[in-house]
Amino acid sequence: MAQNENLAALSAAGVSVWLDDLSRDRIRSGNLAELIETRSVVGVTTNPTIFQGALSQGHAYDGQLKELAAQGADADAAIRTITTDDVRAACDVFAPVFEATGGVDGRVSIEVDPRLAFDADRTVAQAVELWKIVDRPNLFIKIPATEEGLPAITAVIAEGISVNVTLIFSVQRYRAVMGAYLEGVKKAKVAGHDPAKIHSVASFFVSRVDTEIDKRLEALGTEEALALRGKAGIANAVLAYAEYQDVFDGGKHTSTFLTLAAAGANRQRPLWASTGVKNPDYPDTMYVTELVAPNTVNTLPEKTLQAVADHGAISGDTVSGKAEEAKEVFDRLAAVGVDLDDVFAVLEREGVDKFEKSWEELLSATADELKSASTGNG
C-alpha cells in the first residue's frame, strides 16, 4: 500500500507522525497497522482521556472485565491491566518501526496516574512499575512537566527508562525540562545504563495556548487585541524550537549535550501536542503545516491526520529562523494586556485537572463494569 503523499512529505521534512489515539478495536481490526502503511504513522500517544473514551465505547473490553471481576480486581488494578495490555500490543505493532529507526520512532506512550502529578516520589515508583509491566523497549512513560514532575523526570531517566514529558506550555518550563533530561542521562550513565538506549520527547501543547489566549483577547476587545487571535500557539512553539536548537542543535548551550552525545546520548526531541484545531475559523491543518521542522514529532488526532492527508500543504521547514517574529507576537500580547505567566499557570492547572477528571470517570465506569460483570449482568 502506498503512503499518502502529504503525510510522506511531512515525514520527509523531519516530522515524525504519531497518532494521538489508541483503542483495542484499533489494534485488533488492523487499523493501526494500516495507518503505519498508508499514513506514515510511526508512533502513538495515549492519555487518561483517550483511555476513558476507548473503554466507554463498544464491547472490546467486556470479556477481560468479566475475567478481572472473577479475580476480584478493583477498578485501579483493572485499569492498569487493561491499559498496559493495550499499550504492550501497540508496542508490538510498532516493533518493526522501532527497529528500522534505531529506536527513535515506533514508540507508544502511557501516562502515570494524573493524580500523582504533584508527587515526585510516587510518580517515579509508578513509572518504574509501568515500565516493568509493559516490558517493551519502545515504551515511553509520560510524566507531566509540573515543578514536582521535573525531579521525577530526572529520576526515571536515571533508571534507564525512556520518558515522554507532557503538559509543557511555557518556554521557561521547557528549558527546565531539557535540563531535567540531560541530568537524568548523566545519572543513568554513572549508574551503568547505556545512554544510547534512552530516548525522550518533550510534549509542547499548542492549540490550548490559542484557546486560552484568544479568550482573553476577545475579552479585551480592542482592534490590536483581536488581530492577535490564533497567533500565540504557533509563536510559542517556534520559540520552543529555538530553545531546542540552542541546547541540542549547535546553539551556545549545546556543550552539555555534546559531551553526553559522545557517549551515545540522544537528543530530546520537541513534540507538538494538542494539534487538533479547536476554533472552526482556523485552517484545520494549521498546527501541522505551520510547525514543520527537523527532529520534531507531531501527535495528530485521527481527524487532523485525515485532514492533512486530504489537503495539508507541506512546504518544508516553517519554523527555523522565525524566533524573532514569534517574540514580536509575545511582545504585542503583553502590550495589549495579556498576562502570559497567568496563562501558562492556568493551562497547566487545567491540563492536570482535565486528565484527573478523565481518570476519575474511568475509575467510576470501570468499577460499575466490574460490579455488573461479577453479578452476571455484564
mmCIF file of C-alpha atoms in Angstrom:
data_model
loop_
_atom_site.group_PDB
_atom_site.id
_atom_site.type_symbol
_atom_site.label_atom_id
_atom_site.label_comp_id
_atom_site.label_asym_id
_atom_site.label_seq_id
_atom_site.Cartn_x
_atom_site.Cartn_y
_atom_site.Cartn_z
ATOM 1 C CA MET A 1 0.000 0.000 0.000
ATOM 2 C CA ALA A 2 1.247 3.462 -0.892
ATOM 3 C CA GLN A 3 1.823 6.193 1.659
ATOM 4 C CA ASN A 4 -0.275 9.336 1.419
ATOM 5 C CA GLU A 5 1.787 11.996 -0.373
ATOM 6 C CA ASN A 6 1.106 14.839 2.084
ATOM 7 C CA LEU A 7 1.985 12.798 5.153
ATOM 8 C CA ALA A 8 5.011 11.302 3.398
ATOM 9 C CA ALA A 9 6.192 14.862 2.652
ATOM 10 C CA LEU A 10 5.705 15.789 6.311
ATOM 11 C CA SER A 11 7.768 12.788 7.357
ATOM 12 C CA ALA A 12 10.470 13.596 4.776
ATOM 13 C CA ALA A 13 10.701 17.116 6.221
ATOM 14 C CA GLY A 14 11.813 15.633 9.549
ATOM 15 C CA VAL A 15 8.484 15.414 11.387
ATOM 16 C CA SER A 16 7.607 12.049 12.953
ATOM 17 C CA VAL A 17 3.863 11.489 12.571
ATOM 18 C CA TRP A 18 2.317 9.966 15.692
ATOM 19 C CA LEU A 19 -1.349 9.175 16.236
ATOM 20 C CA ASP A 20 -2.938 10.716 19.315
ATOM 21 C CA ASP A 21 -5.281 7.827 19.998
ATOM 22 C CA LEU A 22 -5.353 4.149 20.923
ATOM 23 C CA SER A 23 -8.022 1.514 21.486
ATOM 24 C CA ARG A 24 -8.215 -2.268 21.442
ATOM 25 C CA ASP A 25 -10.542 -2.134 18.434
ATOM 26 C CA ARG A 26 -7.956 -0.079 16.534
ATOM 27 C CA ILE A 27 -5.279 -2.697 17.273
ATOM 28 C CA ARG A 28 -7.397 -5.805 16.617
ATOM 29 C CA SER A 29 -9.024 -4.541 13.428
ATOM 30 C CA GLY A 30 -5.673 -3.893 11.790
ATOM 31 C CA ASN A 31 -6.407 -0.157 11.556
ATOM 32 C CA LEU A 32 -3.243 0.762 13.463
ATOM 33 C CA ALA A 33 -1.101 -1.334 11.117
ATOM 34 C CA GLU A 34 -2.904 0.231 8.149
ATOM 35 C CA LEU A 35 -2.076 3.750 9.380
ATOM 36 C CA ILE A 36 1.594 2.744 9.513
ATOM 37 C CA GLU A 37 1.357 1.505 5.898
ATOM 38 C CA THR A 38 -0.691 4.363 4.401
ATOM 39 C CA ARG A 39 -0.433 7.407 6.686
ATOM 40 C CA SER A 40 3.277 7.465 7.688
ATOM 41 C CA VAL A 41 2.289 6.905 11.335
ATOM 42 C CA VAL A 42 5.365 5.910 13.353
ATOM 43 C CA GLY A 43 4.116 6.205 16.941
ATOM 44 C CA VAL A 44 1.130 6.509 19.263
ATOM 45 C CA THR A 45 0.380 8.598 22.324
ATOM 46 C CA THR A 46 -2.248 7.888 24.944
ATOM 47 C CA ASN A 47 -3.575 9.779 27.932
ATOM 48 C CA PRO A 48 -6.336 9.250 30.512
ATOM 49 C CA THR A 49 -8.910 10.973 28.283
ATOM 50 C CA ILE A 50 -8.100 8.651 25.358
ATOM 51 C CA PHE A 51 -8.398 5.528 27.528
ATOM 52 C CA GLN A 52 -11.614 6.792 29.072
ATOM 53 C CA GLY A 53 -13.064 7.189 25.574
ATOM 54 C CA ALA A 54 -11.852 3.764 24.436
ATOM 55 C CA LEU A 55 -13.322 1.902 27.406
ATOM 56 C CA SER A 56 -16.654 3.711 27.194
ATOM 57 C CA GLN A 57 -17.295 2.714 23.554
ATOM 58 C CA GLY A 58 -18.131 -0.716 22.184
ATOM 59 C CA HIS A 59 -17.570 -4.099 23.785
ATOM 60 C CA ALA A 60 -13.881 -4.830 23.138
ATOM 61 C CA TYR A 61 -13.140 -4.935 26.876
ATOM 62 C CA ASP A 62 -16.191 -6.874 28.098
ATOM 63 C CA GLY A 63 -14.525 -10.294 28.224
ATOM 64 C CA GLN A 64 -11.464 -9.061 30.067
ATOM 65 C CA LEU A 65 -13.580 -7.111 32.533
ATOM 66 C CA LYS A 66 -15.500 -10.299 33.363
ATOM 67 C CA GLU A 67 -12.234 -12.171 33.945
ATOM 68 C CA LEU A 68 -10.908 -9.391 36.156
ATOM 69 C CA ALA A 69 -14.149 -9.255 38.122
ATOM 70 C CA ALA A 70 -13.916 -13.007 38.720
ATOM 71 C CA GLN A 71 -10.387 -12.491 40.036
ATOM 72 C CA GLY A 72 -11.646 -9.827 42.472
ATOM 73 C CA ALA A 73 -9.738 -6.975 40.844
ATOM 74 C CA ASP A 74 -10.634 -3.434 41.903
ATOM 75 C CA ALA A 75 -11.012 -0.571 39.421
ATOM 76 C CA ASP A 76 -7.394 0.627 39.774
ATOM 77 C CA ALA A 77 -5.981 -2.842 39.141
ATOM 78 C CA ALA A 78 -8.364 -3.452 36.239
ATOM 79 C CA ILE A 79 -7.415 -0.196 34.523
ATOM 80 C CA ARG A 80 -3.725 -0.920 34.991
ATOM 81 C CA THR A 81 -4.133 -4.367 33.416
ATOM 82 C CA ILE A 82 -6.335 -3.217 30.531
ATOM 83 C CA THR A 83 -4.279 -0.155 29.586
ATOM 84 C CA THR A 84 -0.904 -1.874 29.845
ATOM 85 C CA ASP A 85 -2.231 -4.781 27.735
ATOM 86 C CA ASP A 86 -3.300 -2.329 25.005
ATOM 87 C CA VAL A 87 -0.014 -0.441 25.132
ATOM 88 C CA ARG A 88 2.042 -3.662 25.028
ATOM 89 C CA ALA A 89 0.061 -4.851 21.991
ATOM 90 C CA ALA A 90 0.586 -1.489 20.280
ATOM 91 C CA CYS A 91 4.325 -1.652 21.069
ATOM 92 C CA ASP A 92 4.404 -4.995 19.255
ATOM 93 C CA VAL A 93 2.642 -3.499 16.224
ATOM 94 C CA PHE A 94 5.266 -0.748 16.109
ATOM 95 C CA ALA A 95 8.264 -3.036 16.775
ATOM 96 C CA PRO A 96 9.363 -3.077 13.091
ATOM 97 C CA VAL A 97 9.298 0.746 13.003
ATOM 98 C CA PHE A 98 11.294 0.838 16.231
ATOM 99 C CA GLU A 99 13.931 -1.445 14.723
ATOM 100 C CA ALA A 100 14.029 0.375 11.383
ATOM 101 C CA THR A 101 14.538 3.802 13.017
ATOM 102 C CA GLY A 102 17.131 2.685 15.543
ATOM 103 C CA GLY A 103 14.757 3.274 18.436
ATOM 104 C CA VAL A 104 13.883 6.852 17.508
ATOM 105 C CA ASP A 105 10.302 6.082 16.495
ATOM 106 C CA GLY A 106 7.946 3.130 16.797
ATOM 107 C CA ARG A 107 7.092 4.474 20.240
ATOM 108 C CA VAL A 108 3.946 4.072 22.344
ATOM 109 C CA SER A 109 3.344 6.322 25.350
ATOM 110 C CA ILE A 110 1.481 5.550 28.569
ATOM 111 C CA GLU A 111 0.877 8.136 31.273
ATOM 112 C CA VAL A 112 1.361 7.796 35.005
ATOM 113 C CA ASP A 113 -1.792 8.270 37.083
ATOM 114 C CA PRO A 114 -2.536 12.028 36.745
ATOM 115 C CA ARG A 115 -3.437 12.177 40.435
ATOM 116 C CA LEU A 116 0.312 11.847 41.077
ATOM 117 C CA ALA A 117 1.242 14.963 39.051
ATOM 118 C CA PHE A 118 2.369 16.814 42.174
ATOM 119 C CA ASP A 119 4.031 13.859 43.922
ATOM 120 C CA ALA A 120 7.523 13.144 42.575
ATOM 121 C CA ASP A 121 8.265 10.008 44.600
ATOM 122 C CA ARG A 122 5.038 8.205 43.721
ATOM 123 C CA THR A 123 5.388 9.275 40.079
ATOM 124 C CA VAL A 124 8.833 7.642 39.944
ATOM 125 C CA ALA A 125 7.544 4.470 41.614
ATOM 126 C CA GLN A 126 4.639 4.131 39.189
ATOM 127 C CA ALA A 127 6.817 4.930 36.158
ATOM 128 C CA VAL A 128 9.160 2.063 37.105
ATOM 129 C CA GLU A 129 6.165 -0.229 37.710
ATOM 130 C CA LEU A 130 4.597 0.578 34.305
ATOM 131 C CA TRP A 131 7.948 0.080 32.554
ATOM 132 C CA LYS A 132 8.240 -3.397 34.090
ATOM 133 C CA ILE A 133 4.614 -4.382 33.417
ATOM 134 C CA VAL A 134 4.613 -3.401 29.735
ATOM 135 C CA ASP A 135 8.140 -4.780 29.314
ATOM 136 C CA ARG A 136 8.816 -3.378 25.841
ATOM 137 C CA PRO A 137 11.856 -1.297 24.812
ATOM 138 C CA ASN A 138 9.758 1.003 22.616
ATOM 139 C CA LEU A 139 7.625 2.246 25.507
ATOM 140 C CA PHE A 140 7.568 5.878 26.631
ATOM 141 C CA ILE A 141 6.410 6.735 30.158
ATOM 142 C CA LYS A 142 4.542 10.052 30.156
ATOM 143 C CA ILE A 143 5.293 12.344 33.084
ATOM 144 C CA PRO A 144 3.741 15.827 33.374
ATOM 145 C CA ALA A 145 6.108 18.798 33.462
ATOM 146 C CA THR A 146 4.853 20.201 36.753
ATOM 147 C CA GLU A 147 7.502 21.584 39.107
ATOM 148 C CA GLU A 148 7.172 18.382 41.102
ATOM 149 C CA GLY A 149 7.414 16.383 37.892
ATOM 150 C CA LEU A 150 10.868 17.734 36.985
ATOM 151 C CA PRO A 151 12.865 15.742 39.586
ATOM 152 C CA ALA A 152 10.727 12.701 38.755
ATOM 153 C CA ILE A 153 11.735 13.032 35.082
ATOM 154 C CA THR A 154 15.411 13.080 36.049
ATOM 155 C CA ALA A 155 14.999 10.115 38.411
ATOM 156 C CA VAL A 156 13.097 7.965 35.902
ATOM 157 C CA ILE A 157 15.581 8.644 33.094
ATOM 158 C CA ALA A 158 18.390 7.843 35.553
ATOM 159 C CA GLU A 159 16.820 4.357 35.787
ATOM 160 C CA GLY A 160 17.397 3.928 32.045
ATOM 161 C CA ILE A 161 13.707 4.455 31.247
ATOM 162 C CA SER A 162 12.598 6.490 28.211
ATOM 163 C CA VAL A 163 10.258 9.384 29.013
ATOM 164 C CA ASN A 164 7.677 11.477 27.180
ATOM 165 C CA VAL A 165 7.428 14.712 29.155
ATOM 166 C CA THR A 166 3.872 16.005 28.800
ATOM 167 C CA LEU A 167 1.818 19.125 29.573
ATOM 168 C CA ILE A 168 4.511 21.689 28.694
ATOM 169 C CA PHE A 169 3.069 25.126 27.999
ATOM 170 C CA SER A 170 5.765 27.746 28.597
ATOM 171 C CA VAL A 171 9.233 28.117 27.110
ATOM 172 C CA GLN A 172 10.566 28.745 30.611
ATOM 173 C CA ARG A 173 9.292 25.358 31.818
ATOM 174 C CA TYR A 174 10.590 23.741 28.639
ATOM 175 C CA ARG A 175 14.123 24.912 29.466
ATOM 176 C CA ALA A 176 13.784 23.195 32.841
ATOM 177 C CA VAL A 177 12.518 20.017 31.122
ATOM 178 C CA MET A 178 15.581 19.863 28.871
ATOM 179 C CA GLY A 179 17.783 20.317 31.933
ATOM 180 C CA ALA A 180 15.945 17.531 33.761
ATOM 181 C CA TYR A 181 16.506 15.213 30.799
ATOM 182 C CA LEU A 182 20.224 15.935 30.500
ATOM 183 C CA GLU A 183 20.710 15.499 34.249
ATOM 184 C CA GLY A 184 18.876 12.185 34.060
ATOM 185 C CA VAL A 185 21.102 10.950 31.226
ATOM 186 C CA LYS A 186 24.213 11.924 33.237
ATOM 187 C CA LYS A 187 22.965 9.923 36.212
ATOM 188 C CA ALA A 188 21.943 6.989 34.032
ATOM 189 C CA LYS A 189 25.437 6.860 32.555
ATOM 190 C CA VAL A 190 27.005 6.868 36.033
ATOM 191 C CA ALA A 191 24.627 4.065 37.051
ATOM 192 C CA GLY A 192 25.845 1.950 34.147
ATOM 193 C CA HIS A 193 22.933 2.392 31.730
ATOM 194 C CA ASP A 194 23.650 2.857 28.026
ATOM 195 C CA PRO A 195 22.669 6.465 27.101
ATOM 196 C CA ALA A 196 22.094 5.355 23.505
ATOM 197 C CA LYS A 197 19.091 3.288 24.637
ATOM 198 C CA ILE A 198 17.422 6.195 26.460
ATOM 199 C CA HIS A 199 15.104 8.370 24.384
ATOM 200 C CA SER A 200 12.865 11.271 25.306
ATOM 201 C CA VAL A 201 10.423 13.736 23.779
ATOM 202 C CA ALA A 202 9.138 16.984 25.269
ATOM 203 C CA SER A 203 5.432 17.464 24.535
ATOM 204 C CA PHE A 204 4.684 21.128 23.961
ATOM 205 C CA PHE A 205 0.931 21.823 23.870
ATOM 206 C CA VAL A 206 -0.171 24.127 21.067
ATOM 207 C CA SER A 207 -3.897 24.623 20.447
ATOM 208 C CA ARG A 208 -4.743 25.023 24.129
ATOM 209 C CA VAL A 209 -2.482 28.099 24.226
ATOM 210 C CA ASP A 210 -4.550 29.735 21.491
ATOM 211 C CA THR A 211 -7.821 28.730 23.141
ATOM 212 C CA GLU A 212 -6.879 30.424 26.428
ATOM 213 C CA ILE A 213 -5.195 33.493 24.937
ATOM 214 C CA ASP A 214 -7.927 34.035 22.291
ATOM 215 C CA LYS A 215 -10.496 34.077 25.102
ATOM 216 C CA ARG A 216 -8.547 36.845 26.835
ATOM 217 C CA LEU A 217 -8.026 38.787 23.595
ATOM 218 C CA GLU A 218 -11.753 38.689 22.880
ATOM 219 C CA ALA A 219 -12.473 39.925 26.396
ATOM 220 C CA LEU A 220 -10.137 42.866 25.777
ATOM 221 C CA GLY A 221 -11.935 43.506 22.503
ATOM 222 C CA THR A 222 -9.621 46.134 21.027
ATOM 223 C CA GLU A 223 -8.585 46.052 17.388
ATOM 224 C CA GLU A 224 -4.975 45.383 18.413
ATOM 225 C CA ALA A 225 -6.020 42.532 20.677
ATOM 226 C CA LEU A 226 -8.354 40.858 18.181
ATOM 227 C CA ALA A 227 -5.661 40.982 15.473
ATOM 228 C CA LEU A 228 -3.528 38.628 17.607
ATOM 229 C CA ARG A 229 -6.049 35.776 17.760
ATOM 230 C CA GLY A 230 -4.698 32.427 16.582
ATOM 231 C CA LYS A 231 -1.075 33.539 16.628
ATOM 232 C CA ALA A 232 0.148 32.638 20.142
ATOM 233 C CA GLY A 233 0.166 28.828 19.924
ATOM 234 C CA ILE A 234 2.420 28.639 16.890
ATOM 235 C CA ALA A 235 4.634 31.517 18.099
ATOM 236 C CA ASN A 236 5.093 29.722 21.420
ATOM 237 C CA ALA A 237 6.134 26.523 19.628
ATOM 238 C CA VAL A 238 8.540 28.456 17.377
ATOM 239 C CA LEU A 239 10.222 29.921 20.464
ATOM 240 C CA ALA A 240 10.387 26.440 21.996
ATOM 241 C CA TYR A 241 12.113 25.102 18.890
ATOM 242 C CA ALA A 242 14.690 27.888 19.091
ATOM 243 C CA GLU A 243 15.408 26.752 22.662
ATOM 244 C CA TYR A 244 15.727 23.170 21.454
ATOM 245 C CA GLN A 245 18.276 24.268 18.844
ATOM 246 C CA ASP A 246 20.167 26.217 21.485
ATOM 247 C CA VAL A 247 20.545 23.135 23.703
ATOM 248 C CA PHE A 248 20.697 20.249 21.221
ATOM 249 C CA ASP A 249 21.485 21.579 17.777
ATOM 250 C CA GLY A 250 24.641 23.676 17.794
ATOM 251 C CA GLY A 251 23.496 26.632 19.892
ATOM 252 C CA LYS A 252 25.553 28.367 22.542
ATOM 253 C CA HIS A 253 24.325 25.993 25.276
ATOM 254 C CA THR A 254 24.952 22.735 23.386
ATOM 255 C CA SER A 255 28.162 21.771 25.203
ATOM 256 C CA THR A 256 26.453 19.641 27.873
ATOM 257 C CA PHE A 257 24.609 17.626 25.260
ATOM 258 C CA LEU A 258 27.675 17.224 23.056
ATOM 259 C CA THR A 259 29.608 15.750 25.988
ATOM 260 C CA LEU A 260 26.831 13.217 26.582
ATOM 261 C CA ALA A 261 26.365 12.607 22.851
ATOM 262 C CA ALA A 262 29.962 11.405 22.714
ATOM 263 C CA ALA A 263 28.774 8.564 24.992
ATOM 264 C CA GLY A 264 25.806 7.856 22.714
ATOM 265 C CA ALA A 265 23.129 10.112 24.244
ATOM 266 C CA ASN A 266 20.156 11.108 22.091
ATOM 267 C CA ARG A 267 18.518 14.473 21.588
ATOM 268 C CA GLN A 268 15.283 15.083 23.439
ATOM 269 C CA ARG A 269 13.020 15.920 20.514
ATOM 270 C CA PRO A 270 10.280 18.556 20.704
ATOM 271 C CA LEU A 271 6.814 17.090 20.265
ATOM 272 C CA TRP A 272 3.859 19.210 19.171
ATOM 273 C CA ALA A 273 0.836 18.043 21.172
ATOM 274 C CA SER A 274 -2.750 19.287 21.197
ATOM 275 C CA THR A 275 -2.592 19.879 17.441
ATOM 276 C CA GLY A 276 -6.272 19.388 16.690
ATOM 277 C CA VAL A 277 -7.746 22.779 15.745
ATOM 278 C CA LYS A 278 -10.481 23.764 18.176
ATOM 279 C CA ASN A 279 -11.589 27.015 16.507
ATOM 280 C CA PRO A 280 -13.532 26.351 13.263
ATOM 281 C CA ASP A 281 -12.448 29.766 11.953
ATOM 282 C CA TYR A 282 -8.852 28.488 11.657
ATOM 283 C CA PRO A 283 -7.488 26.118 8.992
ATOM 284 C CA ASP A 284 -7.887 22.562 10.277
ATOM 285 C CA THR A 285 -4.246 21.688 9.493
ATOM 286 C CA MET A 286 -2.562 24.852 10.828
ATOM 287 C CA TYR A 287 -0.863 23.199 13.817
ATOM 288 C CA VAL A 288 0.770 20.729 11.428
ATOM 289 C CA THR A 289 1.644 22.709 8.296
ATOM 290 C CA GLU A 290 2.908 25.696 10.328
ATOM 291 C CA LEU A 291 5.047 23.531 12.630
ATOM 292 C CA VAL A 292 7.284 21.656 10.198
ATOM 293 C CA ALA A 293 10.879 21.370 11.426
ATOM 294 C CA PRO A 294 13.593 18.697 11.542
ATOM 295 C CA ASN A 295 13.820 16.364 14.546
ATOM 296 C CA THR A 296 10.282 17.023 15.752
ATOM 297 C CA VAL A 297 7.207 14.902 16.440
ATOM 298 C CA ASN A 298 3.581 15.865 15.806
ATOM 299 C CA THR A 299 0.857 13.891 17.573
ATOM 300 C CA LEU A 300 -2.288 14.120 15.484
ATOM 301 C CA PRO A 301 -5.829 13.158 16.445
ATOM 302 C CA GLU A 302 -7.266 10.995 13.645
ATOM 303 C CA LYS A 303 -9.470 13.828 12.355
ATOM 304 C CA THR A 304 -6.398 16.059 11.920
ATOM 305 C CA LEU A 305 -4.373 13.196 10.427
ATOM 306 C CA GLN A 306 -7.006 12.691 7.745
ATOM 307 C CA ALA A 307 -7.298 16.457 7.117
ATOM 308 C CA VAL A 308 -3.548 16.647 6.463
ATOM 309 C CA ALA A 309 -3.772 13.583 4.218
ATOM 310 C CA ASP A 310 -6.581 15.243 2.261
ATOM 311 C CA HIS A 311 -5.385 18.848 1.890
ATOM 312 C CA GLY A 312 -2.333 19.566 4.081
ATOM 313 C CA ALA A 313 0.203 21.591 2.091
ATOM 314 C CA ILE A 314 3.714 20.738 3.285
ATOM 315 C CA SER A 315 6.309 23.268 2.125
ATOM 316 C CA GLY A 316 9.451 22.361 4.048
ATOM 317 C CA ASP A 317 10.715 23.894 7.298
ATOM 318 C CA THR A 318 8.238 26.526 8.524
ATOM 319 C CA VAL A 319 9.798 27.030 11.965
ATOM 320 C CA SER A 320 13.565 27.548 11.879
ATOM 321 C CA GLY A 321 14.741 31.148 11.863
ATOM 322 C CA LYS A 322 11.386 32.605 12.900
ATOM 323 C CA ALA A 323 12.100 33.200 16.585
ATOM 324 C CA GLU A 324 12.247 36.991 16.212
ATOM 325 C CA GLU A 325 8.817 37.071 14.584
ATOM 326 C CA ALA A 326 7.469 34.831 17.336
ATOM 327 C CA LYS A 327 8.973 37.027 20.047
ATOM 328 C CA GLU A 328 7.277 40.032 18.456
ATOM 329 C CA VAL A 329 3.912 38.273 18.790
ATOM 330 C CA PHE A 330 4.532 37.765 22.504
ATOM 331 C CA ASP A 331 5.667 41.378 22.944
ATOM 332 C CA ARG A 332 2.410 42.507 21.323
ATOM 333 C CA LEU A 333 0.373 40.166 23.534
ATOM 334 C CA ALA A 334 1.988 41.649 26.636
ATOM 335 C CA ALA A 335 1.448 45.165 25.293
ATOM 336 C CA VAL A 336 -2.317 44.675 24.905
ATOM 337 C CA GLY A 337 -2.551 43.349 28.466
ATOM 338 C CA VAL A 338 -2.344 39.545 28.294
ATOM 339 C CA ASP A 339 -0.709 38.181 31.468
ATOM 340 C CA LEU A 340 1.319 35.364 29.920
ATOM 341 C CA ASP A 341 2.597 33.961 33.224
ATOM 342 C CA ASP A 342 -1.005 33.590 34.366
ATOM 343 C CA VAL A 343 -1.975 31.995 31.033
ATOM 344 C CA PHE A 344 0.625 29.258 31.427
ATOM 345 C CA ALA A 345 -0.209 28.677 35.098
ATOM 346 C CA VAL A 346 -3.915 28.306 34.250
ATOM 347 C CA LEU A 347 -3.181 25.949 31.344
ATOM 348 C CA GLU A 348 -1.006 23.657 33.470
ATOM 349 C CA ARG A 349 -3.572 23.502 36.262
ATOM 350 C CA GLU A 350 -6.428 22.883 33.813
ATOM 351 C CA GLY A 351 -4.366 20.261 31.963
ATOM 352 C CA VAL A 352 -3.797 18.246 35.125
ATOM 353 C CA ASP A 353 -7.421 18.732 36.203
ATOM 354 C CA LYS A 354 -8.719 17.515 32.842
ATOM 355 C CA PHE A 355 -6.671 14.306 32.999
ATOM 356 C CA GLU A 356 -7.628 13.774 36.655
ATOM 357 C CA LYS A 357 -11.322 14.138 35.770
ATOM 358 C CA SER A 358 -10.963 11.641 32.905
ATOM 359 C CA TRP A 359 -9.157 9.228 35.231
ATOM 360 C CA GLU A 360 -11.881 9.525 37.880
ATOM 361 C CA GLU A 361 -14.550 8.910 35.208
ATOM 362 C CA LEU A 362 -12.570 5.914 34.006
ATOM 363 C CA LEU A 363 -12.323 4.544 37.549
ATOM 364 C CA SER A 364 -16.029 5.032 38.158
ATOM 365 C CA ALA A 365 -17.098 3.453 34.872
ATOM 366 C CA THR A 366 -14.701 0.525 35.375
ATOM 367 C CA ALA A 367 -15.966 -0.040 38.902
ATOM 368 C CA ASP A 368 -19.532 -0.178 37.540
ATOM 369 C CA GLU A 369 -18.493 -2.613 34.793
ATOM 370 C CA LEU A 370 -16.718 -4.870 37.293
ATOM 371 C CA LYS A 371 -19.744 -4.843 39.566
ATOM 372 C CA SER A 372 -22.041 -5.675 36.671
ATOM 373 C CA ALA A 373 -19.737 -8.445 35.446
ATOM 374 C CA SER A 374 -19.430 -10.002 38.904
ATOM 375 C CA THR A 375 -23.211 -10.177 39.316
ATOM 376 C CA GLY A 376 -23.681 -11.693 35.865
ATOM 377 C CA ASN A 377 -25.399 -8.666 34.352
ATOM 378 C CA GLY A 378 -22.469 -7.657 32.060
#
